[in-house]
Coordinates of C-alpha atoms and ligand atoms in Angstrom, one line a residue:
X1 CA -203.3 -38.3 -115.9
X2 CA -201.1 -35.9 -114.3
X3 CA -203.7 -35.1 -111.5
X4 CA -205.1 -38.6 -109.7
X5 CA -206.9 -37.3 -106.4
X6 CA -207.2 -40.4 -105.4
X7 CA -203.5 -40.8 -104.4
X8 CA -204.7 -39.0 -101.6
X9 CA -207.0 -41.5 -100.6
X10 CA -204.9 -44.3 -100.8
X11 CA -204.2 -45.3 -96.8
X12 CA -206.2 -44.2 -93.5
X13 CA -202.6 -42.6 -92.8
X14 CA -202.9 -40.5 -95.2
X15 CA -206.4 -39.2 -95.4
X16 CA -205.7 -38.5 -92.1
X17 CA -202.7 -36.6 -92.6
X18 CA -204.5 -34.4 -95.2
X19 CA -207.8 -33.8 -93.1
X20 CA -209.2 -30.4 -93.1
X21 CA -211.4 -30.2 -90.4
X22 CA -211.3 -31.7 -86.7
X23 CA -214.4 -32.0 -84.1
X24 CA -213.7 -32.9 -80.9
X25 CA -215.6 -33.0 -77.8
X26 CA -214.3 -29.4 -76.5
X27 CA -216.4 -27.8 -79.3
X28 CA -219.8 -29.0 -78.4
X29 CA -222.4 -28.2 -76.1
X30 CA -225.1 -30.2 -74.8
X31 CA -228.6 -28.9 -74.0
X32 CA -230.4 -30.8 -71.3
X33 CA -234.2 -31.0 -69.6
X34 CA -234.7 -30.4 -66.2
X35 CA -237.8 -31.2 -64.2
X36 CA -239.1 -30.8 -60.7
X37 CA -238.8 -33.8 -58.0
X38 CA -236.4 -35.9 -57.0
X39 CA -235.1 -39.4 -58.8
X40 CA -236.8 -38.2 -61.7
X41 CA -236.1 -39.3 -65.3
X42 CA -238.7 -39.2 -68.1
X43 CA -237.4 -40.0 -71.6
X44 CA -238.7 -38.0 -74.2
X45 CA -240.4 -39.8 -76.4
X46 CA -239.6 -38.6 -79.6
X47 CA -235.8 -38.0 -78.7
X48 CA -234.7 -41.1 -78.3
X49 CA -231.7 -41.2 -75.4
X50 CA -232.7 -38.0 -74.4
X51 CA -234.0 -37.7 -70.9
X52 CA -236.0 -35.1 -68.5
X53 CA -234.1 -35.3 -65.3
X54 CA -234.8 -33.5 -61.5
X55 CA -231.4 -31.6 -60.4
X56 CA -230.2 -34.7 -58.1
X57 CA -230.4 -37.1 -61.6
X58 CA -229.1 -34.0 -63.2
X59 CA -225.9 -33.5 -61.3
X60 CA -225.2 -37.4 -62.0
X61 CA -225.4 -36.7 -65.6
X62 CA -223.1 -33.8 -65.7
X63 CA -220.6 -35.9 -63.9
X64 CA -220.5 -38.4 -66.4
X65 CA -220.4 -36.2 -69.0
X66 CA -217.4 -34.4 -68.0
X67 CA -215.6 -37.6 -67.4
X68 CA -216.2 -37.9 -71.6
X69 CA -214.9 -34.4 -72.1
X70 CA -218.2 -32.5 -71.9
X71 CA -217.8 -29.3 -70.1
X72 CA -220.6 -27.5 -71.2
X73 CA -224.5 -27.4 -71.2
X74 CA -227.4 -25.6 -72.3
X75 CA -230.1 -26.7 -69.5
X76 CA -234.0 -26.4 -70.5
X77 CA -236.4 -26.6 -67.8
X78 CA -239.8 -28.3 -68.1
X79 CA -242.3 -27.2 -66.0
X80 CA -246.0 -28.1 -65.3
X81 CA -249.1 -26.2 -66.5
X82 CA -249.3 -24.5 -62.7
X83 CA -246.6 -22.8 -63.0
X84 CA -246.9 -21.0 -66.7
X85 CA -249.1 -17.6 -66.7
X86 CA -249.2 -14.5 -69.9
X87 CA -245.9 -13.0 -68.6
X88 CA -244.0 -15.6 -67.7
X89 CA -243.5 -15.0 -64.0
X90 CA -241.5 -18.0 -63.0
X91 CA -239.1 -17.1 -65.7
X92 CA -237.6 -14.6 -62.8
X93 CA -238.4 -16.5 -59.7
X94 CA -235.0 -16.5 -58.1
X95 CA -236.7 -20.0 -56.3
X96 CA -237.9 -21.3 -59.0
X97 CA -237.1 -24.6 -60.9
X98 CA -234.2 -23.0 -63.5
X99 CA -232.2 -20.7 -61.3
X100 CA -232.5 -23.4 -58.5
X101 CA -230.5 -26.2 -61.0
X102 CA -228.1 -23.4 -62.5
X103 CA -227.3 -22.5 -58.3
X104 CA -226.9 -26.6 -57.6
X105 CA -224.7 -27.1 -60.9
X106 CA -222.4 -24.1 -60.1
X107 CA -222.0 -25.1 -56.7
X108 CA -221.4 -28.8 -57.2
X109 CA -219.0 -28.1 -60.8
X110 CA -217.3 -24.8 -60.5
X111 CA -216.0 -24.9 -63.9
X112 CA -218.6 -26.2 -65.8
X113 CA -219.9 -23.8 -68.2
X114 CA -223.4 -23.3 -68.2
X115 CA -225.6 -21.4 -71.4
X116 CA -228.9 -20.4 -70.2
X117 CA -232.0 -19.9 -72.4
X118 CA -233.3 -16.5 -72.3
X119 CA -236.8 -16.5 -73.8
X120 CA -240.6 -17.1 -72.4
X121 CA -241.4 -20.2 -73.7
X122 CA -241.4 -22.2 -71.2
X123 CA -243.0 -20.5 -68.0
X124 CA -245.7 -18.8 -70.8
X125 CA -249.1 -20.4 -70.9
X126 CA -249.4 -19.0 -74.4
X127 CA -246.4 -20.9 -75.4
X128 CA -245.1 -18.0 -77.1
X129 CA -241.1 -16.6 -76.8
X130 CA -242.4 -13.1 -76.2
X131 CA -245.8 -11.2 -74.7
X132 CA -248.8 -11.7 -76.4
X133 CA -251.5 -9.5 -76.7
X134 CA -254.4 -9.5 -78.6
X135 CA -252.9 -12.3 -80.6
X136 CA -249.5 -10.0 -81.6
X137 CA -246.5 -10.7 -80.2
X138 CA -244.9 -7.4 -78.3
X139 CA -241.4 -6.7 -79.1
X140 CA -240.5 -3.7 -76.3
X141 CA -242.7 -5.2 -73.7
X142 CA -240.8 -8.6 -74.0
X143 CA -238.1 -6.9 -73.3
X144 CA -238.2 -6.4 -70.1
X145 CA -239.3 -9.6 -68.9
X146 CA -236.3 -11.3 -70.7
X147 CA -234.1 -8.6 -68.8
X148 CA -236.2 -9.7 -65.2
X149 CA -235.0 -13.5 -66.7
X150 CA -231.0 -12.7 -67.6
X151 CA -230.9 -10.8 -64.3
X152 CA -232.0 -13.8 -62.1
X153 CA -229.9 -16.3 -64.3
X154 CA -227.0 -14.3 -64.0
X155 CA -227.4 -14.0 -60.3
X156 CA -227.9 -17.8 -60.3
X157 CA -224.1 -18.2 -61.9
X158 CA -225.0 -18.2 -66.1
X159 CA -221.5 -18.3 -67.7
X160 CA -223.2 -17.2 -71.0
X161 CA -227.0 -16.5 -71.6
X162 CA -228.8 -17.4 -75.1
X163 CA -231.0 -15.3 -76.2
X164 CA -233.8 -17.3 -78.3
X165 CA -236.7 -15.3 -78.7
X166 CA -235.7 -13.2 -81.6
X167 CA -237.0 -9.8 -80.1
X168 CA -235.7 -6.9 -81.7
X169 CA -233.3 -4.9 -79.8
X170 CA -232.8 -7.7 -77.6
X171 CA -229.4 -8.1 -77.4
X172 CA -227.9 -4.7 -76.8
X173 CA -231.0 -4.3 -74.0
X174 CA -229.1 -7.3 -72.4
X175 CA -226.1 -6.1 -72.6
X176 CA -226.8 -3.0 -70.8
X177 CA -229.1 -4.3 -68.0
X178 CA -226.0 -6.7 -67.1
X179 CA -223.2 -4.3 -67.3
X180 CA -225.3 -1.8 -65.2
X181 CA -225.9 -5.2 -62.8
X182 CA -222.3 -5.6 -62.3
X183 CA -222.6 -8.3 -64.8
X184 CA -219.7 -7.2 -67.1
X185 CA -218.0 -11.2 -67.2
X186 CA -221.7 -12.4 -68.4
X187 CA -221.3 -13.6 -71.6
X188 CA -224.3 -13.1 -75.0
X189 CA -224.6 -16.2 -77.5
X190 CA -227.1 -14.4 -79.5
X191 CA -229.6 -16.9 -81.2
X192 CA -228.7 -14.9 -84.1
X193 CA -230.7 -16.5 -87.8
X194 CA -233.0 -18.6 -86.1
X195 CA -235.4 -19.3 -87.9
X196 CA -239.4 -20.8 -88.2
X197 CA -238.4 -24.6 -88.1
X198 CA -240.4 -27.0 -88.4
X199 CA -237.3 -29.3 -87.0
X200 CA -238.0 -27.8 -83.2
X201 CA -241.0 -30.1 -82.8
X202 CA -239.3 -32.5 -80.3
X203 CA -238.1 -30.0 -78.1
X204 CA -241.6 -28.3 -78.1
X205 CA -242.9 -31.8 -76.9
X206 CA -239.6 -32.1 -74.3
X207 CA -241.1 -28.9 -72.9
X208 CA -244.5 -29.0 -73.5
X209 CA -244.1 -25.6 -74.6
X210 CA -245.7 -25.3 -78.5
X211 CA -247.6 -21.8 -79.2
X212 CA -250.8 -22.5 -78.5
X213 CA -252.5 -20.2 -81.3
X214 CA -250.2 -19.4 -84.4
X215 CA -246.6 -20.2 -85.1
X216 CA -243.5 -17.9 -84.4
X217 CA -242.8 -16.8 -88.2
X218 CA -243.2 -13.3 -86.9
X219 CA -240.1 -13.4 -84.8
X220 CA -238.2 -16.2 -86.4
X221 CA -237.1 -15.9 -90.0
X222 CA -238.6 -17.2 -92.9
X223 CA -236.5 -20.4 -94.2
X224 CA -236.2 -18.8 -97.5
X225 CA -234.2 -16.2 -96.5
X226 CA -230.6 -15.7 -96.4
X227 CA -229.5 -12.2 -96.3
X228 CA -231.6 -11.5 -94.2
X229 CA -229.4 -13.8 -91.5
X230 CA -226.3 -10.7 -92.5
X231 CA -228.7 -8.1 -91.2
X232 CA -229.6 -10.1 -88.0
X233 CA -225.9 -10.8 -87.3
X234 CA -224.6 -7.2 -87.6
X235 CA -227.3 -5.8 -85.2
X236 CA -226.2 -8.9 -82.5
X237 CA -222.6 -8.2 -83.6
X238 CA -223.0 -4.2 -82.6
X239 CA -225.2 -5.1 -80.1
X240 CA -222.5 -6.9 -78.2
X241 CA -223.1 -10.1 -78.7
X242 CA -219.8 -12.9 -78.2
X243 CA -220.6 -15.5 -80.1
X244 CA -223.4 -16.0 -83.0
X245 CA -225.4 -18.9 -83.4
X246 CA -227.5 -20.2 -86.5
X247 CA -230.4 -22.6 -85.7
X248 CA -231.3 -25.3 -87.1
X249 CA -228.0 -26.6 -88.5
X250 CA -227.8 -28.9 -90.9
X251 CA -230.7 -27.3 -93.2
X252 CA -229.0 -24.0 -93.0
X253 CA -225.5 -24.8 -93.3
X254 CA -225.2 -21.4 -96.2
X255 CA -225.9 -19.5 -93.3
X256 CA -223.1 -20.7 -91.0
X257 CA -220.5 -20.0 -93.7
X258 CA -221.4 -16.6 -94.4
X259 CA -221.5 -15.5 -91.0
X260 CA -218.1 -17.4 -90.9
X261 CA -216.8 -15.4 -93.6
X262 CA -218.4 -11.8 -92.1
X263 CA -218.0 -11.8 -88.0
X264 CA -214.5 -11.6 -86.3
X265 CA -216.5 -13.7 -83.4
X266 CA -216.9 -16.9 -82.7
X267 CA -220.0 -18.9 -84.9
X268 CA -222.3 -21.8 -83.6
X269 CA -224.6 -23.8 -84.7
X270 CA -227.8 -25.8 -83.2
X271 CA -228.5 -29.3 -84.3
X272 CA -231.4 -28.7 -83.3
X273 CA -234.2 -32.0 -82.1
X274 CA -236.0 -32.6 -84.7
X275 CA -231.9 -32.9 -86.5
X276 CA -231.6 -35.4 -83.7
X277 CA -235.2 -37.3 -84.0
X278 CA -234.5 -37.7 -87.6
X279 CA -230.9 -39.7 -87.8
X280 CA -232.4 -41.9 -84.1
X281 CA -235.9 -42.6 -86.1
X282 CA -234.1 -43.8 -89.8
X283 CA -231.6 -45.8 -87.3
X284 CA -234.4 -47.7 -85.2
X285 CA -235.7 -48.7 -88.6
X286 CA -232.2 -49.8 -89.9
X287 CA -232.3 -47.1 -92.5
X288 CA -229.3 -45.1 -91.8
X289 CA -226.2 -46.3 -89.6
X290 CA -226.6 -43.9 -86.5
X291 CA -223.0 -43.9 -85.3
X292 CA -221.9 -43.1 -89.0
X293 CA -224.7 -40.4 -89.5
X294 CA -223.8 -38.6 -86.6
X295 CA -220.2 -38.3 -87.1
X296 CA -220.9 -37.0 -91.1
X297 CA -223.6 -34.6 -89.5
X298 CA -221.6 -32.8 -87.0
X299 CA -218.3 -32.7 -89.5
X300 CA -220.5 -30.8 -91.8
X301 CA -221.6 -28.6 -89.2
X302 CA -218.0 -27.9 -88.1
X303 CA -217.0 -28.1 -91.8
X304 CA -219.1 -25.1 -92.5
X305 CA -217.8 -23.2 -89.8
X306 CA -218.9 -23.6 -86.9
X307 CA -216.8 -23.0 -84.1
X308 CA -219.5 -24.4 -81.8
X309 CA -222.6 -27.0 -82.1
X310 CA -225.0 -27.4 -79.7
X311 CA -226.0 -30.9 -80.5
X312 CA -228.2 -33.5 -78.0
X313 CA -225.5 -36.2 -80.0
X314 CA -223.2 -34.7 -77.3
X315 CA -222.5 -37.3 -74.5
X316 CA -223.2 -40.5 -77.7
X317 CA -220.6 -39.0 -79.6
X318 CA -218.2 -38.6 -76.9
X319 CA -218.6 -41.7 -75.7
X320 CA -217.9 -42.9 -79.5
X321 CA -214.9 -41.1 -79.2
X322 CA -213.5 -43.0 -76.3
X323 CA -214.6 -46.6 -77.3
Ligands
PBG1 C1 -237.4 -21.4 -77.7 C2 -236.4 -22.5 -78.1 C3 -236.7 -23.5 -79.0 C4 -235.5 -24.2 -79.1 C5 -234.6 -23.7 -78.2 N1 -235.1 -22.5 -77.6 C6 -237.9 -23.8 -79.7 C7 -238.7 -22.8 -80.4 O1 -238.3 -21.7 -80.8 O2 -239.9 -23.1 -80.5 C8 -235.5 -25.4 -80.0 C9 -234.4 -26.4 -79.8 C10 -234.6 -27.7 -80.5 O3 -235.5 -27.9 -81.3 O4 -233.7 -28.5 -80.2 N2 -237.0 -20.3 -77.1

């Protein structure tokens, strides 16, 4: 046999001399929940590790995550019935809940980066991403709320806002509305193919946010479709958008390679909850080693070409890293 691949293999010094792809901690981001109150932390019940916390909590957290080499962080916020309405008011209250913790994180870490959700979710009592009106979702009517949203966030100190809500147009209205803000150093991470996952049902229980009639495959895509994902990224891409995201990960991994292959920007990808739920819920049971699951699930992701994963594995598999 002239070619034995396996001489490759042969010592840990050499498979890691020939090792094609590196993760390390600088490439992830770690979405968190935020509540009201003080002292508070909720874990959510089917995220395992994963807490709710109020800002003081909060703060705590992000220091100990940046002494593991986590530097940035996608913060949800989690708010109670009271405070959701049809247009998604509190989504722009300067006071409210979200731009209060992005103003307190800023000012306590300087230079941590912060990625803020723009969508109406969670401040919407129809648990939608955009308006809803007589059971359709309205594209150019959402827009301006999300711009009311960006506005405030980016006021608040947002390093880069996220786009979720898959509005048409969305991106480039952004744009715009921040440049003309004096806004210019704002960055976009457009969530670019997201699509109609059934894998976002922990975070929709995190939140307390799932659509209350219907589902979202009118805004996100259908899971069959791949080309489609092209389409969405060269509007985002013209649109000005910095960095493109696919969501979930793992199950769309086809995607994040082709957008690799077609975008001169930076591509990320969202292990998404339900991503999450699954390796912690086969590792309660002793089904699958968690530690190892993690590490082959994000080197896939990163494998495929993502620059960037947004992962709620962040803070375990730094600390993995370091022990
Ligand atoms: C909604 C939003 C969702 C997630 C991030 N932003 C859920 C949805 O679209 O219903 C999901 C993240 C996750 O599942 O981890 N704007």
């Amino acid at each position: 046999m002239l070619r034995r691949p396996r001489r490759n293999r042969k010592s840990p010094v050499i498979r890691n001399l020939i090792e094609e792809t590196q993760l390390s901690v600088q490439h992830l981001i770690f979405p968190v929940f935020i509540i009201e109150g003080d002292n508070q932390r909720e874990e959510v019940a089917s995220m395992p590790g994963i807490y709710r916390y109020s800002i003081d909590l909060l703060l705590e957290e992000i220091a100990a995550c940046q002494e593991l080499g986590i530097h940035t962080f996608a913060p949800f916020p989690a708010l109670t019935d009271d405070k959701k309405d049809t247009l998604a008011q509190e989504g722009h209250n300067p006071e409210g809940l979200f731009p209060t913790a992005i103003r307190r994180i800023k000012e306590t870490f300087p230079d941590v980066c912060l990625m803020t959700d723009i969508a109406m979710d969670p401040y919407s009592s129809d648990g939608h991403d955009g308006l809803v009106h007589d059971g359709e979702i309205l594209n150019d009517a959402t827009l301006e709320i999300l711009g009311k949203m960006a506005l405030v966030q980016a006021e608040a100190g947002a390093d880069i806002l996220g786009p979720s809500d898959m509005m048409d147009g969305r991106v480039g209205y952004l744009r715009e509305l921040l440049d003309e803000h004096g806004y210019a150093n704002v960055s976009i991470m457009a969530y670019t193919a997201k699509y109609a996952s059934a894998f976002y049902g922990p975070f929709r229980d995190a939140l307390d946010s799932a659509p209350k009639l219907g589902d979202k495959k009118t805004y996100q895509m259908n899971p069959a479709n791949a080309r489609e994902a092209l389409m969405e990224a060269e509007l985002d891409y013209d649109e000005g958008a910095d960095i493109l995201m696919v969501k979930p990960a793992l199950p769309y991994l086809d995607i994040v390679q082709s957008l690799k292959e077609c975008f001169p920007v930076p591509i990320a990808a969202y292990q998404v909850s339900g991503e999450y739920a699954m390796i912690k819920a086969a590792a309660a049971n002793g089904w699958l080693n968690g530690r190892k699951t993690m590490q082959e699930s994000l080197m896939s992701i990163r494998r495929a070409g993502a620059d960037i994963i947004l992962t709620y594995f962040a803070k375990e598999y730094a600390q993995e890293l370091k022990s």
